[in-house]
Amino acid sequence: MAELSAGQPYEYQRRELVEPDWTRFPGWRDVTAAQWQSAQWQRVNCVKNVKQLRTVLGDLVDESFYADLEADQERLATMSMLIPPQMLNTMVPHQVPDTASFYADPVRRYMLPVASDRQLDWPSHPNASRDSLHEHDMWVAEGLTHRYPTKVLAELLSTCPQYCGHCTRMDLVGNSTPAVAKLKLVQKPVDRYAAHLDYLKAHPGVRDVVVSGGDVANVPWKQLEAYLMGLLAVPTVRDIRLATKALMGLPQHWLQDDVVEGMHRVAVTAQRRGVNLAVHTHVNHVNSLTPAVAKATQTLLEVGVRDVRNQGVLMRGVNATTPDLLDLCFALQGEAGILPYYFYMCDMIPNAEHWRVPVWHAQQLQHDMMGYLPGYATPRIVCDVPFVGKRWVHMVAEYDREHGISYWTKNYRTSIEKDDSEALSKLYAYYDPIDTLPESGQEWWRKQQSVATV
């Protein structure tokens, strides 16, 4: 008698990375491999509006899709459109797209959101805010956020080679949209960077600098190298992390000769001074990983970068299932040489409710991922709680599932709480998306809204 087997909830199958055929798009039928591999060509040919997208896709998708996209850009989008060909080419990567497949594509869902994606009843949570993590409130110099005791975030600029629809820094990053008038950095870069270094020299308790923006791939290389060498000259700085989604969205940038040579100089200096130099990227779906991404990653490691790690964002319709996350993590770790590190719950910014997941869902995903990946490559799913910071999703102190309110504690003061004697004894609230609550919880929030609008 044959032995019965229930099988495993997830079955691993190796999938080697493939560069999708860009000539399947009408607008790129004559694009050569040399053009595709050029960072300059990629930047020049970024899709910035509906007209340019129509030039690439032609009539592969219906006019209804373009109208849906225009409606979102005109009324709801918190980020302007900016998609490099490399990223667009990973949408519907294995076939010529049509309207249905383009709508359903997970990369499209967060890079090219349309009005019909958004929640109609609750497009924004009542407690959503432009700067949901209060990074701007914690600036100790322009673009320098001191949120954790030993770490700072350095925002060198406010642009990226690509704009994600769910950007947590939508308050500052990118062009203004009809829905959001963006803040602006006002200092000259040289003055801003000098102020960062002055602060670090004056605060030896800060040892870890996340160099971000925006995306460091948009900083002219000579400026970025000078800034990094400045950091390396501060003896109390022991960790430097460069944040760049462009490693995935525009890997051609990180393969340019001047960038590779410059990264080698920085990496050698870091090694000599005993400083840990890492690159953090932002990949949300396995389809975004291609041989070009793996090559750029391997090049960074070869020139001396200690680690390349991934910080993804957990989003409904993109990656919020166990198979999606495991497929991505196995490809990151096994095929691209990128260490799965964090998956953040999507922050409470305006018009993001259709992406966000409740805390209980994130907890279940963390549970279901355990045991498949090597321990060192098993990512932590974290909730970035306002005024608290990153917390593993199982660290919640109290949780009201009916109303979707979780409460969290913390063990340090931010830079704006130096004199707050109660900062470490408070409970800090985070909110589940309302459409995921039971009907009783949704009705409670409707009543709260009614009272607030009276």
Coordinates of N, CA and C in Angstrom, one line a residue, residues 59-243:
D59 N -0.5 49.6 -27.4 CA -1.9 49.1 -27.1 C -1.9 47.7 -26.5
L60 N -0.8 47.4 -25.8 CA -0.8 46.1 -25.1 C -1.8 46.1 -23.9
V61 N -2.1 47.3 -23.4 CA -3.1 47.5 -22.3 C -4.1 48.5 -22.9
D62 N -5.3 48.3 -22.3 CA -6.5 49.1 -22.8 C -6.3 50.6 -22.3
E63 N -7.1 51.4 -23.0 CA -7.1 52.9 -22.6 C -7.7 53.0 -21.2
S64 N -8.5 52.0 -20.8 CA -9.0 52.1 -19.4 C -7.9 52.1 -18.4
F65 N -6.8 51.4 -18.6 CA -5.7 51.4 -17.7 C -5.1 52.7 -17.6
Y66 N -4.8 53.3 -18.8 CA -4.2 54.7 -18.8 C -5.1 55.7 -18.1
A67 N -6.4 55.6 -18.2 CA -7.3 56.5 -17.6 C -7.3 56.3 -16.1
D68 N -7.2 55.0 -15.6 CA -7.1 54.7 -14.2 C -5.8 55.3 -13.6
L69 N -4.7 55.2 -14.3 CA -3.4 55.7 -13.9 C -3.5 57.2 -13.8
E70 N -4.0 57.9 -14.8 CA -4.1 59.3 -14.8 C -5.0 59.8 -13.6
A71 N -6.1 59.1 -13.3 CA -6.9 59.4 -12.2 C -6.1 59.4 -10.9
D72 N -5.3 58.4 -10.8 CA -4.5 58.2 -9.5 C -3.5 59.4 -9.4
Q73 N -2.8 59.7 -10.5 CA -1.8 60.7 -10.5 C -2.4 62.1 -10.2
E74 N -3.7 62.3 -10.6 CA -4.3 63.6 -10.5 C -4.9 63.8 -9.1
R75 N -5.3 62.6 -8.4 CA -6.1 62.8 -7.2 C -5.4 62.1 -5.9
L76 N -4.7 61.0 -6.1 CA -4.4 60.2 -4.9 C -2.9 60.0 -4.8
A77 N -2.1 60.0 -5.8 CA -0.7 59.6 -5.7 C 0.1 60.5 -4.8
T78 N 0.8 59.9 -3.9 CA 1.7 60.7 -3.0 C 3.1 60.8 -3.6
M79 N 3.4 60.0 -4.7 CA 4.7 60.1 -5.4 C 4.5 60.3 -6.8
S80 N 5.3 61.1 -7.5 CA 5.2 61.2 -8.9 C 5.8 60.0 -9.6
M81 N 5.5 59.9 -10.9 CA 5.9 58.7 -11.6 C 7.4 58.8 -12.0
L82 N 8.1 57.7 -11.7 CA 9.5 57.7 -12.2 C 9.9 56.2 -12.1
I83 N 10.0 55.6 -13.3 CA 10.3 54.1 -13.4 C 11.4 53.9 -14.4
P84 N 12.6 53.4 -14.0 CA 13.6 53.1 -15.0 C 13.2 51.9 -15.9
P85 N 13.6 51.8 -17.1 CA 13.3 50.7 -17.9 C 13.6 49.3 -17.2
Q86 N 14.7 49.2 -16.5 CA 15.1 48.0 -15.8 C 13.9 47.5 -14.9
M87 N 13.3 48.5 -14.2 CA 12.2 48.1 -13.3 C 10.9 47.8 -14.1
L88 N 10.6 48.6 -15.1 CA 9.4 48.3 -15.9 C 9.5 47.0 -16.6
N89 N 10.7 46.6 -16.9 CA 10.9 45.3 -17.6 C 10.6 44.1 -16.8
T90 N 10.6 44.3 -15.4 CA 10.3 43.2 -14.5 C 8.8 43.0 -14.2
M91 N 8.0 43.9 -14.9 CA 6.5 43.7 -14.8 C 6.0 42.7 -15.9
V92 N 5.2 41.8 -15.5 CA 4.8 40.7 -16.4 C 6.0 40.2 -17.2
P93 N 7.0 39.7 -16.5 CA 8.3 39.4 -17.1 C 8.4 38.2 -18.0
H94 N 7.4 37.3 -17.9 CA 7.6 36.0 -18.7 C 6.6 36.0 -19.9
Q95 N 6.0 37.1 -20.2 CA 5.1 37.1 -21.4 C 4.9 38.5 -21.9
V96 N 4.3 38.6 -23.0 CA 3.9 39.9 -23.5 C 2.6 40.3 -22.7
P97 N 2.7 41.4 -22.0 CA 1.6 41.8 -21.1 C 0.3 42.2 -21.8
D98 N -0.8 41.9 -21.2 CA -2.1 42.5 -21.6 C -2.7 43.2 -20.4
T99 N -3.9 43.7 -20.6 CA -4.4 44.6 -19.5 C -4.6 43.8 -18.2
A100 N -5.1 42.6 -18.3 CA -5.4 41.8 -17.1 C -4.1 41.5 -16.3
S101 N -3.1 41.0 -17.1 CA -1.8 40.6 -16.4 C -1.0 41.8 -15.9
F102 N -1.2 43.0 -16.6 CA -0.5 44.2 -16.1 C -1.1 44.7 -14.8
Y103 N -2.4 44.7 -14.8 CA -3.1 45.1 -13.6 C -2.7 44.2 -12.4
A104 N -2.6 42.9 -12.6 CA -2.3 41.9 -11.6 C -0.9 41.8 -11.1
D105 N 0.0 42.4 -11.9 CA 1.4 42.3 -11.6 C 1.8 42.9 -10.3
P106 N 2.6 42.2 -9.5 CA 2.9 42.7 -8.1 C 3.9 43.9 -8.1
V107 N 4.8 43.9 -9.1 CA 5.7 45.1 -9.1 C 4.9 46.3 -9.6
R108 N 4.0 46.1 -10.6 CA 3.2 47.2 -11.0 C 2.4 47.8 -9.8
R109 N 1.9 46.9 -9.0 CA 1.0 47.3 -7.9 C 1.6 48.4 -7.0
Y110 N 2.9 48.3 -6.8 CA 3.5 49.3 -5.9 C 4.3 50.4 -6.6
M111 N 4.8 50.1 -7.8 CA 5.6 51.1 -8.5 C 4.7 52.0 -9.4
L112 N 3.5 51.5 -9.8 CA 2.7 52.2 -10.8 C 1.2 52.0 -10.3
P113 N 0.9 52.6 -9.1 CA -0.4 52.4 -8.6 C -1.5 53.1 -9.4
V114 N -2.7 52.6 -9.4 CA -3.8 53.2 -10.2 C -4.9 53.4 -9.2
A115 N -5.9 54.3 -9.6 CA -6.9 54.7 -8.7 C -7.7 53.5 -8.2
S116 N -8.0 52.5 -9.0 CA -8.8 51.4 -8.6 C -8.1 50.5 -7.7
D117 N -6.8 50.6 -7.5 CA -6.1 49.8 -6.4 C -6.5 50.3 -5.0
R118 N -6.8 51.6 -4.9 CA -6.9 52.2 -3.6 C -8.2 51.7 -2.9
Q119 N -8.1 51.8 -1.5 CA -9.3 51.5 -0.8 C -10.3 52.7 -0.9
L120 N -11.6 52.4 -1.2 CA -12.6 53.4 -1.4 C -13.1 54.0 -0.1
D121 N -13.4 53.1 0.9 CA -13.9 53.5 2.2 C -12.9 54.2 3.0
W122 N -11.7 53.6 3.0 CA -10.6 54.1 3.9 C -9.3 54.2 3.1
P123 N -9.2 55.1 2.2 CA -7.9 55.3 1.5 C -6.8 55.6 2.4
S124 N -7.0 56.3 3.5 CA -6.0 56.6 4.5 C -6.6 56.3 5.8
H125 N -5.7 55.8 6.7 CA -6.1 55.7 8.1 C -6.4 57.0 8.7
P126 N -7.3 57.2 9.7 CA -7.5 58.5 10.3 C -6.3 59.0 11.0
N127 N -5.4 58.1 11.4 CA -4.1 58.5 12.1 C -2.9 58.5 11.1
A128 N -3.1 58.4 9.8 CA -2.0 58.5 8.9 C -1.5 60.0 8.9
S129 N -0.2 60.1 8.5 CA 0.4 61.4 8.4 C 1.5 61.4 7.4
R130 N 1.8 62.6 6.9 CA 2.8 62.7 5.9 C 4.2 62.2 6.3
D131 N 4.6 62.5 7.5 CA 5.9 62.1 8.1 C 5.5 61.1 9.2
S132 N 5.1 59.9 8.9 CA 4.5 59.0 9.9 C 5.5 58.6 10.9
L133 N 6.8 58.6 10.6 CA 7.8 58.2 11.6 C 8.4 59.4 12.3
H134 N 8.0 60.6 12.0 CA 8.5 61.9 12.6 C 10.0 62.1 12.4
E135 N 10.5 61.6 11.3 CA 11.9 61.8 11.0 C 12.3 63.2 10.9
H136 N 11.5 64.1 10.3 CA 11.8 65.5 10.2 C 11.8 66.1 11.5
D137 N 10.9 65.7 12.4 CA 10.8 66.3 13.8 C 12.1 66.0 14.5
M138 N 12.8 64.9 14.2 CA 14.0 64.5 14.9 C 15.3 65.0 14.2
W139 N 15.2 65.9 13.2 CA 16.4 66.4 12.6 C 17.2 67.2 13.6
V140 N 18.5 66.8 13.7 CA 19.4 67.6 14.5 C 20.3 68.5 13.6
A141 N 20.2 68.3 12.3 CA 20.7 69.2 11.3 C 19.9 68.9 10.1
E142 N 19.9 69.7 9.1 CA 19.1 69.5 7.9 C 19.4 68.1 7.3
G143 N 18.4 67.2 7.3 CA 18.6 65.9 6.7 C 19.2 64.9 7.6
L144 N 19.5 65.2 8.9 CA 20.1 64.3 9.8 C 19.2 63.9 10.9
T145 N 18.6 62.7 10.9 CA 17.6 62.3 11.9 C 18.3 61.5 13.0
H146 N 18.2 61.9 14.2 CA 18.8 61.2 15.4 C 17.6 60.6 16.1
R147 N 17.3 59.4 15.8 CA 16.1 58.7 16.4 C 16.5 57.6 17.4
Y148 N 17.5 56.9 17.1 CA 18.0 55.9 18.0 C 19.3 56.4 18.7
P149 N 19.6 55.8 19.9 CA 20.7 56.4 20.7 C 22.0 56.4 20.0
T150 N 22.3 55.3 19.3 CA 23.7 55.2 18.7 C 23.7 55.3 17.2
K151 N 22.6 55.6 16.6 CA 22.4 55.6 15.1 C 21.8 56.9 14.6
V152 N 22.2 57.3 13.4 CA 21.6 58.5 12.7 C 21.3 58.1 11.3
L153 N 20.3 58.7 10.8 CA 19.9 58.6 9.4 C 20.3 59.9 8.6
A154 N 21.1 59.8 7.6 CA 21.6 60.9 6.9 C 20.9 61.0 5.5
E155 N 20.0 61.9 5.3 CA 19.3 62.1 4.1 C 20.1 63.1 3.2
L156 N 20.9 62.6 2.3 CA 21.8 63.4 1.5 C 21.1 64.2 0.5
L157 N 19.9 63.8 0.0 CA 19.2 64.4 -1.1 C 17.8 63.9 -1.0
S158 N 16.9 64.5 -1.9 CA 15.5 64.2 -1.8 C 15.0 63.6 -3.1
T159 N 15.9 63.0 -3.9 CA 15.5 62.3 -5.1 C 16.0 60.9 -5.2
C160 N 15.4 60.1 -6.1 CA 15.8 58.7 -6.3 C 15.8 58.5 -7.8
P161 N 16.4 57.4 -8.3 CA 16.3 57.0 -9.7 C 14.9 56.4 -10.0
Q162 N 14.2 56.1 -9.0 CA 12.8 55.5 -9.1 C 12.0 55.9 -7.9
Y163 N 10.7 56.1 -8.1 CA 9.8 56.4 -7.0 C 8.8 55.4 -6.8
C164 N 8.9 54.8 -5.5 CA 7.9 53.8 -5.1 C 6.6 54.5 -4.6
G165 N 5.5 53.9 -5.0 CA 4.2 54.5 -4.6 C 4.0 54.5 -3.1
H166 N 4.7 53.6 -2.3 CA 4.5 53.5 -0.9 C 5.6 54.2 -0.1
C167 N 6.3 55.1 -0.7 CA 7.5 55.7 0.0 C 7.2 56.3 1.3
T168 N 7.9 55.8 2.3 CA 7.6 56.4 3.7 C 8.1 57.8 3.8
R169 N 9.0 58.2 3.0 CA 9.5 59.6 3.0 C 8.8 60.5 2.0
M170 N 7.5 60.1 1.7 CA 6.8 60.9 0.7 C 6.6 62.4 1.1
D171 N 6.9 62.7 2.3 CA 6.8 64.1 2.8 C 7.9 64.9 2.1
L172 N 9.0 64.3 1.8 CA 10.2 65.0 1.3 C 10.7 64.6 0.0
V173 N 10.6 63.3 -0.3 CA 11.2 62.7 -1.5 C 10.4 62.9 -2.7
G174 N 11.0 63.3 -3.8 CA 10.3 63.3 -5.1 C 9.7 64.7 -5.4
N175 N 9.1 64.7 -6.6 CA 8.4 65.9 -7.0 C 7.0 66.0 -6.3
S176 N 6.5 67.2 -6.1 CA 5.2 67.4 -5.6 C 4.2 66.8 -6.5
T177 N 3.1 66.3 -5.9 CA 1.9 65.8 -6.7 C 0.7 66.7 -6.4
P178 N -0.4 66.5 -7.1 CA -1.6 67.3 -6.8 C -2.1 67.0 -5.3
A179 N -1.7 65.8 -4.8 CA -2.1 65.4 -3.4 C -1.2 65.9 -2.4
V180 N 0.1 66.1 -2.7 CA 1.1 66.4 -1.7 C 2.1 67.4 -2.2
A181 N 2.2 68.6 -1.5 CA 3.2 69.6 -1.8 C 4.4 69.2 -0.9
K182 N 5.5 68.8 -1.5 CA 6.7 68.3 -0.8 C 7.5 69.4 -0.1
L183 N 8.1 68.9 1.0 CA 9.1 69.8 1.7 C 10.3 69.8 0.8
K184 N 11.2 70.8 1.0 CA 12.4 71.0 0.3 C 13.6 71.1 1.2
L185 N 14.7 70.5 0.8 CA 16.0 70.7 1.4 C 16.5 72.1 0.9
V186 N 16.9 73.0 1.8 CA 17.2 74.3 1.4 C 18.7 74.6 1.4
Q187 N 19.5 73.9 2.2 CA 20.9 74.2 2.3 C 21.6 73.6 1.0
K188 N 22.8 74.2 0.7 CA 23.6 73.7 -0.3 C 24.1 72.3 0.2
P189 N 24.3 71.3 -0.7 CA 24.8 70.0 -0.3 C 26.1 70.1 0.5
V190 N 27.0 70.9 0.1 CA 28.3 71.0 0.8 C 28.1 71.5 2.3
D191 N 27.2 72.4 2.5 CA 26.9 72.9 3.8 C 26.1 71.9 4.6
R192 N 25.2 71.2 4.0 CA 24.4 70.1 4.7 C 25.3 69.0 5.1
Y193 N 26.2 68.6 4.3 CA 27.1 67.5 4.6 C 28.1 67.8 5.7
A194 N 28.5 69.1 5.7 CA 29.5 69.6 6.7 C 28.8 69.6 8.1
A195 N 27.5 70.0 8.1 CA 26.8 70.0 9.3 C 26.6 68.6 9.9
H196 N 26.4 67.6 9.0 CA 26.3 66.2 9.5 C 27.6 65.8 10.2
L197 N 28.7 66.1 9.5 CA 30.0 65.7 10.1 C 30.3 66.4 11.4
D198 N 29.9 67.7 11.5 CA 30.1 68.4 12.7 C 29.3 67.8 13.8
Y199 N 28.1 67.4 13.6 CA 27.3 66.8 14.6 C 27.9 65.5 15.1
L200 N 28.4 64.6 14.1 CA 28.9 63.3 14.5 C 30.2 63.5 15.4
K201 N 31.0 64.5 15.0 CA 32.2 64.8 15.8 C 31.9 65.2 17.2
A202 N 30.8 65.9 17.3 CA 30.4 66.5 18.6 C 29.6 65.5 19.5
H203 N 29.2 64.3 18.9 CA 28.4 63.3 19.6 C 29.0 62.0 19.4
P204 N 30.1 61.7 20.2 CA 30.8 60.4 20.0 C 30.0 59.2 20.3
G205 N 28.8 59.3 20.9 CA 27.9 58.2 21.2 C 27.2 57.6 20.0
V206 N 27.3 58.4 18.9 CA 26.7 57.9 17.6 C 27.8 57.1 16.8
R207 N 27.5 55.9 16.6 CA 28.6 55.0 15.9 C 28.1 54.5 14.6
D208 N 26.8 54.7 14.2 CA 26.2 54.0 13.1 C 25.5 55.0 12.2
V209 N 25.9 55.1 11.0 CA 25.3 56.1 10.1 C 24.7 55.4 8.9
V210 N 23.4 55.6 8.7 CA 22.7 55.1 7.5 C 22.6 56.2 6.5
V211 N 23.3 56.1 5.4 CA 23.4 57.1 4.4 C 22.4 56.9 3.3
S212 N 21.4 57.8 3.3 CA 20.2 57.5 2.4 C 19.8 58.8 1.8
G213 N 18.5 58.9 1.6 CA 17.9 60.1 0.9 C 16.4 60.0 1.0
G214 N 15.8 60.0 -0.2 CA 16.3 59.7 -1.5 C 17.2 58.5 -1.5
D215 N 17.9 58.4 -2.6 CA 18.8 57.2 -2.9 C 20.2 57.7 -3.2
V216 N 21.2 57.1 -2.6 CA 22.5 57.6 -2.8 C 23.0 57.4 -4.2
A217 N 22.3 56.6 -5.0 CA 22.7 56.5 -6.4 C 22.5 57.8 -7.2
N218 N 21.7 58.7 -6.6 CA 21.5 60.0 -7.3 C 22.5 61.1 -6.8
V219 N 23.4 60.8 -5.9 CA 24.4 61.7 -5.4 C 25.6 61.6 -6.4
P220 N 26.0 62.7 -7.0 CA 27.2 62.6 -7.9 C 28.3 61.9 -7.2
W221 N 29.0 61.0 -7.9 CA 29.9 60.1 -7.2 C 31.0 60.9 -6.4
K222 N 31.5 61.9 -6.9 CA 32.6 62.7 -6.2 C 32.1 63.2 -4.9
Q223 N 30.8 63.7 -4.9 CA 30.2 64.2 -3.6 C 30.0 63.1 -2.6
L224 N 29.5 61.9 -3.1 CA 29.2 60.8 -2.2 C 30.5 60.3 -1.7
E225 N 31.6 60.1 -2.5 CA 32.8 59.6 -2.0 C 33.4 60.5 -0.9
A226 N 33.3 61.8 -1.2 CA 33.9 62.8 -0.2 C 33.1 62.7 1.1
Y227 N 31.8 62.5 1.0 CA 31.0 62.4 2.3 C 31.4 61.1 3.0
L228 N 31.5 60.0 2.3 CA 31.9 58.8 3.0 C 33.3 58.8 3.6
M229 N 34.2 59.4 2.9 CA 35.5 59.6 3.4 C 35.5 60.5 4.6
G230 N 34.6 61.5 4.6 CA 34.5 62.3 5.8 C 33.9 61.5 7.0
L231 N 33.0 60.6 6.8 CA 32.5 59.7 7.8 C 33.6 58.8 8.3
L232 N 34.4 58.3 7.4 CA 35.4 57.4 7.8 C 36.6 58.1 8.6
A233 N 36.6 59.4 8.5 CA 37.6 60.1 9.3 C 37.1 60.4 10.7
V234 N 35.9 60.1 11.0 CA 35.4 60.3 12.4 C 35.6 59.1 13.1
P235 N 36.5 59.1 14.1 CA 36.9 57.8 14.7 C 35.8 57.0 15.5
T236 N 34.8 57.7 15.9 CA 33.7 57.0 16.6 C 32.7 56.4 15.7
V237 N 32.7 56.6 14.4 CA 31.8 56.0 13.5 C 32.3 54.6 13.1
R238 N 31.5 53.6 13.4 CA 32.0 52.2 13.2 C 31.2 51.4 12.2
D239 N 30.0 51.9 11.9 CA 29.2 51.3 10.9 C 28.7 52.3 9.9
I240 N 28.8 52.0 8.6 CA 28.2 52.9 7.6 C 27.4 52.0 6.7
R241 N 26.1 52.4 6.5 CA 25.2 51.6 5.6 C 24.7 52.5 4.5
L242 N 24.9 52.1 3.2 CA 24.4 52.9 2.1 C 23.1 52.4 1.7
A243 N 22.1 53.2 1.6 CA 20.7 52.8 1.2 C 20.5 53.1 -0.3

